[in-house]
PDB file of C-alpha atoms in Angstrom:
ATOM      1  CA  UNK Q   4     -79.978  75.534 -81.625  1.00  0.00           C
ATOM      2  CA  UNK Q   5     -79.630  75.408 -85.478  1.00  0.00           C
ATOM      3  CA  UNK Q   6     -80.839  78.555 -87.250  1.00  0.00           C
ATOM      4  CA  UNK Q   7     -83.064  76.217 -90.084  1.00  0.00           C
ATOM      5  CA  UNK Q   8     -84.597  73.008 -89.089  1.00  0.00           C
ATOM      6  CA  UNK Q   9     -86.037  70.375 -91.111  1.00  0.00           C
ATOM      7  CA  UNK Q  10     -88.251  67.587 -90.013  1.00  0.00           C
ATOM      8  CA  UNK Q  11     -88.361  64.579 -90.800  1.00  0.00           C
ATOM      9  CA  UNK Q  12     -84.578  64.043 -91.749  1.00  0.00           C
ATOM     10  CA  UNK Q  13     -85.805  61.137 -93.302  1.00  0.00           C
ATOM     11  CA  UNK Q  14     -88.580  59.372 -94.588  1.00  0.00           C
ATOM     12  CA  UNK Q  15     -89.609  56.269 -96.437  1.00  0.00           C
ATOM     13  CA  UNK Q  16     -93.062  56.143 -98.131  1.00  0.00           C
ATOM     14  CA  UNK Q  17     -95.027  54.475-100.720  1.00  0.00           C
ATOM     15  CA  UNK Q  18     -95.954  55.564-104.178  1.00  0.00           C
ATOM     16  CA  UNK Q  19     -99.556  57.425-104.064  1.00  0.00           C
ATOM     17  CA  UNK Q  20     -99.072  58.602-100.350  1.00  0.00           C
ATOM     18  CA  UNK Q  21     -99.303  62.079 -99.328  1.00  0.00           C
ATOM     19  CA  UNK Q  22     -96.108  63.613 -97.183  1.00  0.00           C
ATOM     20  CA  UNK Q  23     -95.216  66.352 -96.028  1.00  0.00           C
ATOM     21  CA  UNK Q  24     -91.774  67.853 -95.241  1.00  0.00           C
ATOM     22  CA  UNK Q  25     -91.471  70.714 -92.656  1.00  0.00           C
ATOM     23  CA  UNK Q  26     -89.193  73.669 -92.263  1.00  0.00           C
ATOM     24  CA  UNK Q  27     -88.587  76.552 -89.438  1.00  0.00           C
ATOM     25  CA  UNK Q  28     -86.180  78.938 -89.250  1.00  0.00           C
ATOM     26  CA  UNK Q  29     -85.342  81.258 -86.542  1.00  0.00           C
ATOM     27  CA  UNK Q  30     -83.007  83.991 -88.479  1.00  0.00           C
ATOM     28  CA  UNK Q  31     -86.191  86.188 -88.910  1.00  0.00           C
ATOM     29  CA  UNK Q  32     -85.817  86.112 -92.965  1.00  0.00           C
ATOM     30  CA  UNK Q  33     -88.717  86.891 -95.118  1.00  0.00           C
ATOM     31  CA  UNK Q  34     -87.703  84.721 -97.854  1.00  0.00           C
ATOM     32  CA  UNK Q  35     -87.780  81.194 -97.739  1.00  0.00           C
ATOM     33  CA  UNK Q  36     -86.816  78.444-100.211  1.00  0.00           C
ATOM     34  CA  UNK Q  37     -87.440  74.830-101.061  1.00  0.00           C
ATOM     35  CA  UNK Q  38     -84.995  72.692-103.293  1.00  0.00           C
ATOM     36  CA  UNK Q  39     -84.214  69.054-104.282  1.00  0.00           C
ATOM     37  CA  UNK Q  40     -80.940  67.451-105.048  1.00  0.00           C
ATOM     38  CA  UNK Q  41     -80.843  64.324-107.117  1.00  0.00           C
ATOM     39  CA  UNK Q  42     -76.928  62.678-107.527  1.00  0.00           C
ATOM     40  CA  UNK Q  43     -75.297  64.640-110.264  1.00  0.00           C
ATOM     41  CA  UNK Q  44     -77.902  67.246-110.853  1.00  0.00           C
ATOM     42  CA  UNK Q  45     -76.556  69.898-108.192  1.00  0.00           C
ATOM     43  CA  UNK Q  46     -79.983  71.409-106.676  1.00  0.00           C
ATOM     44  CA  UNK Q  47     -82.887  72.821-108.223  1.00  0.00           C
ATOM     45  CA  UNK Q  48     -85.307  75.060-106.809  1.00  0.00           C
ATOM     46  CA  UNK Q  49     -88.870  73.758-106.318  1.00  0.00           C
ATOM     47  CA  UNK Q  50     -90.990  77.026-104.625  1.00  0.00           C
ATOM     48  CA  UNK Q  51     -89.966  80.107-102.817  1.00  0.00           C
ATOM     49  CA  UNK Q  52     -91.841  82.686-100.676  1.00  0.00           C
ATOM     50  CA  UNK Q  53     -91.396  86.423-100.073  1.00  0.00           C
ATOM     51  CA  UNK Q  54     -93.624  86.460 -97.210  1.00  0.00           C
ATOM     52  CA  UNK Q  55     -96.676  84.568 -95.709  1.00  0.00           C
ATOM     53  CA  UNK Q  56     -98.684  86.008 -99.002  1.00  0.00           C
ATOM     54  CA  UNK Q  57     -96.470  85.177-101.640  1.00  0.00           C
ATOM     55  CA  UNK Q  58     -95.624  81.718-103.175  1.00  0.00           C
ATOM     56  CA  UNK Q  59     -93.852  81.170-106.385  1.00  0.00           C
ATOM     57  CA  UNK Q  60     -93.014  78.401-108.379  1.00  0.00           C
ATOM     58  CA  UNK Q  61     -89.546  77.482-109.232  1.00  0.00           C
ATOM     59  CA  UNK Q  62     -87.956  75.420-111.777  1.00  0.00           C
ATOM     60  CA  UNK Q  63     -89.249  72.134-110.823  1.00  0.00           C
ATOM     61  CA  UNK Q  64     -93.170  72.628-108.966  1.00  0.00           C
ATOM     62  CA  UNK Q  65     -95.188  70.121-110.797  1.00  0.00           C
ATOM     63  CA  UNK Q  66     -96.135  67.280-108.219  1.00  0.00           C
ATOM     64  CA  UNK Q  67     -95.337  69.917-105.327  1.00  0.00           C
ATOM     65  CA  UNK Q  68     -97.043  72.381-103.411  1.00  0.00           C
ATOM     66  CA  UNK Q  69     -96.258  74.661-100.244  1.00  0.00           C
ATOM     67  CA  UNK Q  70     -97.467  76.594 -97.246  1.00  0.00           C
ATOM     68  CA  UNK Q  71     -96.793  79.505 -95.657  1.00  0.00           C
ATOM     69  CA  UNK Q  72     -98.154  79.083 -92.408  1.00  0.00           C
ATOM     70  CA  UNK Q  73     -95.841  81.946 -90.846  1.00  0.00           C
ATOM     71  CA  UNK Q  74     -93.008  84.065 -91.438  1.00  0.00           C
ATOM     72  CA  UNK Q  75     -90.593  81.289 -89.759  1.00  0.00           C
ATOM     73  CA  UNK Q  76     -92.543  78.089 -91.479  1.00  0.00           C
ATOM     74  CA  UNK Q  77     -92.697  76.886 -94.896  1.00  0.00           C
ATOM     75  CA  UNK Q  78     -93.490  73.581 -95.779  1.00  0.00           C
ATOM     76  CA  UNK Q  79     -93.542  71.227 -98.742  1.00  0.00           C
ATOM     77  CA  UNK Q  80     -95.961  68.665 -99.583  1.00  0.00           C
ATOM     78  CA  UNK Q  81     -95.991  65.536-102.061  1.00  0.00           C
ATOM     79  CA  UNK Q  82     -99.939  65.224-102.621  1.00  0.00           C
ATOM     80  CA  UNK Q  83     -99.193  61.646-104.404  1.00  0.00           C
ATOM     81  CA  UNK Q  84     -95.498  60.839-104.200  1.00  0.00           C
ATOM     82  CA  UNK Q  85     -93.895  58.760-106.917  1.00  0.00           C
ATOM     83  CA  UNK Q  86     -90.395  56.897-107.045  1.00  0.00           C
ATOM     84  CA  UNK Q  87     -88.842  59.752-109.229  1.00  0.00           C
ATOM     85  CA  UNK Q  88     -89.588  62.369-106.292  1.00  0.00           C
ATOM     86  CA  UNK Q  89     -86.740  60.427-104.251  1.00  0.00           C
ATOM     87  CA  UNK Q  90     -84.121  62.968-103.664  1.00  0.00           C
ATOM     88  CA  UNK Q  91     -82.814  64.805-100.878  1.00  0.00           C
ATOM     89  CA  UNK Q  92     -84.851  68.223 -99.719  1.00  0.00           C
ATOM     90  CA  UNK Q  93     -83.134  71.315 -98.679  1.00  0.00           C
ATOM     91  CA  UNK Q  94     -85.031  74.199 -97.271  1.00  0.00           C
ATOM     92  CA  UNK Q  95     -83.305  77.661 -97.238  1.00  0.00           C
ATOM     93  CA  UNK Q  96     -84.345  81.131 -96.082  1.00  0.00           C
ATOM     94  CA  UNK Q  97     -82.374  84.476 -96.927  1.00  0.00           C
ATOM     95  CA  UNK Q  98     -82.911  88.319 -96.075  1.00  0.00           C
ATOM     96  CA  UNK Q  99     -81.594  91.606 -96.826  1.00  0.00           C
ATOM     97  CA  UNK Q 100     -78.706  93.208 -95.136  1.00  0.00           C
ATOM     98  CA  UNK Q 101     -76.604  89.993 -95.565  1.00  0.00           C
ATOM     99  CA  UNK Q 102     -76.000  90.186 -99.230  1.00  0.00           C
ATOM    100  CA  UNK Q 103     -78.883  87.738 -99.938  1.00  0.00           C
ATOM    101  CA  UNK Q 104     -76.767  85.144 -98.714  1.00  0.00           C
ATOM    102  CA  UNK Q 105     -78.928  82.070 -98.393  1.00  0.00           C
ATOM    103  CA  UNK Q 106     -78.801  79.688 -95.085  1.00  0.00           C
ATOM    104  CA  UNK Q 107     -79.676  76.181 -95.489  1.00  0.00           C
ATOM    105  CA  UNK Q 108     -81.350  73.432 -93.095  1.00  0.00           C
ATOM    106  CA  UNK Q 109     -79.645  69.820 -92.899  1.00  0.00           C
ATOM    107  CA  UNK Q 110     -82.103  68.318 -95.610  1.00  0.00           C
ATOM    108  CA  UNK Q 111     -84.539  65.421 -95.539  1.00  0.00           C
ATOM    109  CA  UNK Q 112     -84.089  62.408 -97.241  1.00  0.00           C
ATOM    110  CA  UNK Q 113     -87.006  60.786 -99.025  1.00  0.00           C
ATOM    111  CA  UNK Q 114     -87.513  57.681-100.268  1.00  0.00           C
ATOM    112  CA  UNK Q 115     -90.645  56.789-102.316  1.00  0.00           C
ATOM    113  CA  UNK Q 116     -90.819  52.857-102.844  1.00  0.00           C
TER     114      UNK Q 116
ATOM    115  CA  UNK S  11     -82.125  80.134-118.527  1.00  0.00           C
ATOM    116  CA  UNK S  12     -78.843  80.188-116.649  1.00  0.00           C
ATOM    117  CA  UNK S  13     -76.610  77.315-116.721  1.00  0.00           C
ATOM    118  CA  UNK S  14     -74.003  76.743-114.323  1.00  0.00           C
ATOM    119  CA  UNK S  15     -70.881  74.017-114.862  1.00  0.00           C
ATOM    120  CA  UNK S  16     -68.249  72.857-112.419  1.00  0.00           C
ATOM    121  CA  UNK S  17     -65.172  71.462-113.603  1.00  0.00           C
ATOM    122  CA  UNK S  18     -63.929  68.800-112.622  1.00  0.00           C
ATOM    123  CA  UNK S  19     -66.488  66.632-111.294  1.00  0.00           C
ATOM    124  CA  UNK S  20     -63.777  65.099-109.059  1.00  0.00           C
ATOM    125  CA  UNK S  21     -60.327  65.926-107.888  1.00  0.00           C
ATOM    126  CA  UNK S  22     -58.192  64.065-105.590  1.00  0.00           C
ATOM    127  CA  UNK S  23     -54.778  65.879-104.394  1.00  0.00           C
ATOM    128  CA  UNK S  24     -52.428  64.966-101.825  1.00  0.00           C
ATOM    129  CA  UNK S  25     -52.195  66.977 -98.343  1.00  0.00           C
ATOM    130  CA  UNK S  26     -50.996  70.373 -98.602  1.00  0.00           C
ATOM    131  CA  UNK S  27     -51.458  71.159-102.306  1.00  0.00           C
ATOM    132  CA  UNK S  28     -53.160  74.613-103.602  1.00  0.00           C
ATOM    133  CA  UNK S  29     -55.878  73.899-105.608  1.00  0.00           C
ATOM    134  CA  UNK S  30     -58.226  75.883-108.080  1.00  0.00           C
ATOM    135  CA  UNK S  31     -62.063  74.846-108.707  1.00  0.00           C
ATOM    136  CA  UNK S  32     -63.530  76.170-111.772  1.00  0.00           C
ATOM    137  CA  UNK S  33     -67.126  77.508-112.218  1.00  0.00           C
ATOM    138  CA  UNK S  34     -68.797  78.844-115.481  1.00  0.00           C
ATOM    139  CA  UNK S  35     -72.042  80.598-115.936  1.00  0.00           C
ATOM    140  CA  UNK S  36     -74.106  81.206-119.021  1.00  0.00           C
ATOM    141  CA  UNK S  37     -75.648  84.490-117.909  1.00  0.00           C
ATOM    142  CA  UNK S  38     -73.481  87.378-116.623  1.00  0.00           C
ATOM    143  CA  UNK S  39     -76.367  89.415-115.372  1.00  0.00           C
ATOM    144  CA  UNK S  40     -75.872  87.901-112.026  1.00  0.00           C
ATOM    145  CA  UNK S  41     -76.507  89.713-108.237  1.00  0.00           C
ATOM    146  CA  UNK S  42     -74.199  87.618-106.888  1.00  0.00           C
ATOM    147  CA  UNK S  43     -72.033  84.465-106.691  1.00  0.00           C
ATOM    148  CA  UNK S  44     -71.776  82.247-103.697  1.00  0.00           C
ATOM    149  CA  UNK S  45     -69.712  79.156-102.977  1.00  0.00           C
ATOM    150  CA  UNK S  46     -70.672  76.361-100.576  1.00  0.00           C
ATOM    151  CA  UNK S  47     -69.580  73.229 -99.085  1.00  0.00           C
ATOM    152  CA  UNK S  48     -71.298  70.001 -98.618  1.00  0.00           C
ATOM    153  CA  UNK S  49     -70.304  66.996 -96.279  1.00  0.00           C
ATOM    154  CA  UNK S  50     -72.028  63.663 -97.111  1.00  0.00           C
ATOM    155  CA  UNK S  51     -75.459  63.293 -95.817  1.00  0.00           C
ATOM    156  CA  UNK S  52     -75.154  67.057 -94.500  1.00  0.00           C
ATOM    157  CA  UNK S  53     -76.777  70.182 -95.660  1.00  0.00           C
ATOM    158  CA  UNK S  54     -74.633  73.193 -97.403  1.00  0.00           C
ATOM    159  CA  UNK S  55     -72.381  75.820 -95.571  1.00  0.00           C
ATOM    160  CA  UNK S  56     -71.838  78.810 -97.017  1.00  0.00           C
ATOM    161  CA  UNK S  57     -68.284  79.784 -97.794  1.00  0.00           C
ATOM    162  CA  UNK S  58     -68.186  82.728 -99.722  1.00  0.00           C
ATOM    163  CA  UNK S  59     -70.294  85.019-101.696  1.00  0.00           C
ATOM    164  CA  UNK S  60     -68.963  87.420-104.027  1.00  0.00           C
ATOM    165  CA  UNK S  61     -70.961  90.518-105.025  1.00  0.00           C
ATOM    166  CA  UNK S  62     -71.521  91.117-108.857  1.00  0.00           C
ATOM    167  CA  UNK S  63     -69.515  94.427-108.314  1.00  0.00           C
ATOM    168  CA  UNK S  64     -66.636  92.810-106.753  1.00  0.00           C
ATOM    169  CA  UNK S  65     -63.699  90.683-108.063  1.00  0.00           C
ATOM    170  CA  UNK S  66     -62.861  88.352-105.196  1.00  0.00           C
ATOM    171  CA  UNK S  67     -63.266  87.493-101.649  1.00  0.00           C
ATOM    172  CA  UNK S  68     -60.826  85.679 -99.130  1.00  0.00           C
ATOM    173  CA  UNK S  69     -61.725  83.927 -95.856  1.00  0.00           C
ATOM    174  CA  UNK S  70     -59.003  81.946 -94.465  1.00  0.00           C
ATOM    175  CA  UNK S  71     -57.370  79.602 -96.904  1.00  0.00           C
ATOM    176  CA  UNK S  72     -60.218  80.275 -99.339  1.00  0.00           C
ATOM    177  CA  UNK S  73     -59.854  82.767-101.872  1.00  0.00           C
ATOM    178  CA  UNK S  74     -62.643  83.017-104.764  1.00  0.00           C
ATOM    179  CA  UNK S  75     -62.761  85.387-107.829  1.00  0.00           C
ATOM    180  CA  UNK S  76     -65.021  86.512-110.201  1.00  0.00           C
ATOM    181  CA  UNK S  77     -65.138  87.603-113.822  1.00  0.00           C
ATOM    182  CA  UNK S  78     -68.696  88.632-114.629  1.00  0.00           C
ATOM    183  CA  UNK S  79     -67.899  89.437-118.407  1.00  0.00           C
ATOM    184  CA  UNK S  80     -66.226  86.008-118.925  1.00  0.00           C
ATOM    185  CA  UNK S  81     -68.907  84.374-116.974  1.00  0.00           C
ATOM    186  CA  UNK S  82     -66.293  82.550-114.735  1.00  0.00           C
ATOM    187  CA  UNK S  83     -65.570  82.029-110.952  1.00  0.00           C
ATOM    188  CA  UNK S  84     -62.811  80.246-109.029  1.00  0.00           C
ATOM    189  CA  UNK S  85     -62.453  78.786-105.990  1.00  0.00           C
ATOM    190  CA  UNK S  86     -58.972  78.805-104.610  1.00  0.00           C
ATOM    191  CA  UNK S  87     -57.911  76.594-101.769  1.00  0.00           C
ATOM    192  CA  UNK S  88     -54.453  77.142-100.300  1.00  0.00           C
ATOM    193  CA  UNK S  89     -52.371  74.546 -98.395  1.00  0.00           C
ATOM    194  CA  UNK S  90     -55.325  71.786 -98.723  1.00  0.00           C
ATOM    195  CA  UNK S  91     -56.005  69.382 -95.552  1.00  0.00           C
ATOM    196  CA  UNK S  92     -57.930  66.116 -95.416  1.00  0.00           C
ATOM    197  CA  UNK S  93     -60.705  68.356 -93.657  1.00  0.00           C
ATOM    198  CA  UNK S  94     -61.302  70.154 -96.969  1.00  0.00           C
ATOM    199  CA  UNK S  95     -62.576  66.651 -98.274  1.00  0.00           C
ATOM    200  CA  UNK S  96     -66.421  67.495 -99.450  1.00  0.00           C
ATOM    201  CA  UNK S  97     -68.109  68.653-102.409  1.00  0.00           C
ATOM    202  CA  UNK S  98     -67.930  72.123-103.500  1.00  0.00           C
ATOM    203  CA  UNK S  99     -70.966  73.714-104.951  1.00  0.00           C
ATOM    204  CA  UNK S 100     -71.079  77.124-106.961  1.00  0.00           C
ATOM    205  CA  UNK S 101     -74.260  79.203-107.461  1.00  0.00           C
ATOM    206  CA  UNK S 102     -75.329  82.193-109.060  1.00  0.00           C
ATOM    207  CA  UNK S 103     -77.851  84.434-107.861  1.00  0.00           C
ATOM    208  CA  UNK S 104     -80.203  86.143-110.482  1.00  0.00           C
ATOM    209  CA  UNK S 105     -80.543  90.047-110.597  1.00  0.00           C
ATOM    210  CA  UNK S 106     -84.448  89.807-110.942  1.00  0.00           C
ATOM    211  CA  UNK S 107     -86.446  90.143-107.330  1.00  0.00           C
ATOM    212  CA  UNK S 108     -86.531  86.220-106.996  1.00  0.00           C
ATOM    213  CA  UNK S 109     -82.955  86.204-106.269  1.00  0.00           C
ATOM    214  CA  UNK S 110     -83.007  82.668-107.372  1.00  0.00           C
ATOM    215  CA  UNK S 111     -80.134  80.526-106.960  1.00  0.00           C
ATOM    216  CA  UNK S 112     -78.809  77.971-110.128  1.00  0.00           C
ATOM    217  CA  UNK S 113     -76.213  75.723-108.837  1.00  0.00           C
ATOM    218  CA  UNK S 114     -73.632  73.644-110.647  1.00  0.00           C
ATOM    219  CA  UNK S 115     -73.343  70.144-109.848  1.00  0.00           C
ATOM    220  CA  UNK S 116     -70.521  70.309-107.624  1.00  0.00           C
ATOM    221  CA  UNK S 117     -66.626  69.142-107.455  1.00  0.00           C
ATOM    222  CA  UNK S 118     -66.136  66.334-105.134  1.00  0.00           C
ATOM    223  CA  UNK S 119     -62.790  66.943-103.766  1.00  0.00           C
ATOM    224  CA  UNK S 120     -60.644  64.456-101.941  1.00  0.00           C
ATOM    225  CA  UNK S 121     -57.654  65.489 -99.978  1.00  0.00           C
ATOM    226  CA  UNK S 122     -55.222  62.463 -98.936  1.00  0.00           C
ATOM    227  CA  UNK S 123     -53.197  62.670 -96.338  1.00  0.00           C
TER     228      UNK S 123
END
């Protein structure tokens, strides 16, 4: 089984809809991250969390919110989706003792019409 | 704000060639630097992580070097194979407590049989 899983893997939604992307990890890591990837722009950090009580904004948090329901679960919400949020979304985790290596999920491909 | 640049954006080589991928970063106060591989439609796979105190790391046919003072890292791939075809991303890891990754936009490598 994969260490970091994301659901759904693909999603098509309409402008104005609320959607949630979910991430679960079995690595026992405290730190979790959400990134988006756009063609030619690399990955950019949306939000990150060091533990259940700690949530921090990343480079491009506007239009997004997150919830850390448990150490193993970190969800990303788009309250009112817009077309320029069409992208590939990745969840990642990291923990001490492994030189802060980040482990990535398989990604969620989101299309906002 | 850290900026990471990867050159070239795309590279096509015949099988068997040795090749070098370049990564440069503007802020030398990094914690680590990480190289990833991304296959089309897939997530990121960590290849090598170089700690700021190290000069290089090796894994099989891959060798990554780091020169913090000049803000450069290189990924050397020996005896390239068609299976090496993928996009290669480098990311700097910040020294702050957040350990944020800043990604380059990647080098798309094609190894021709």
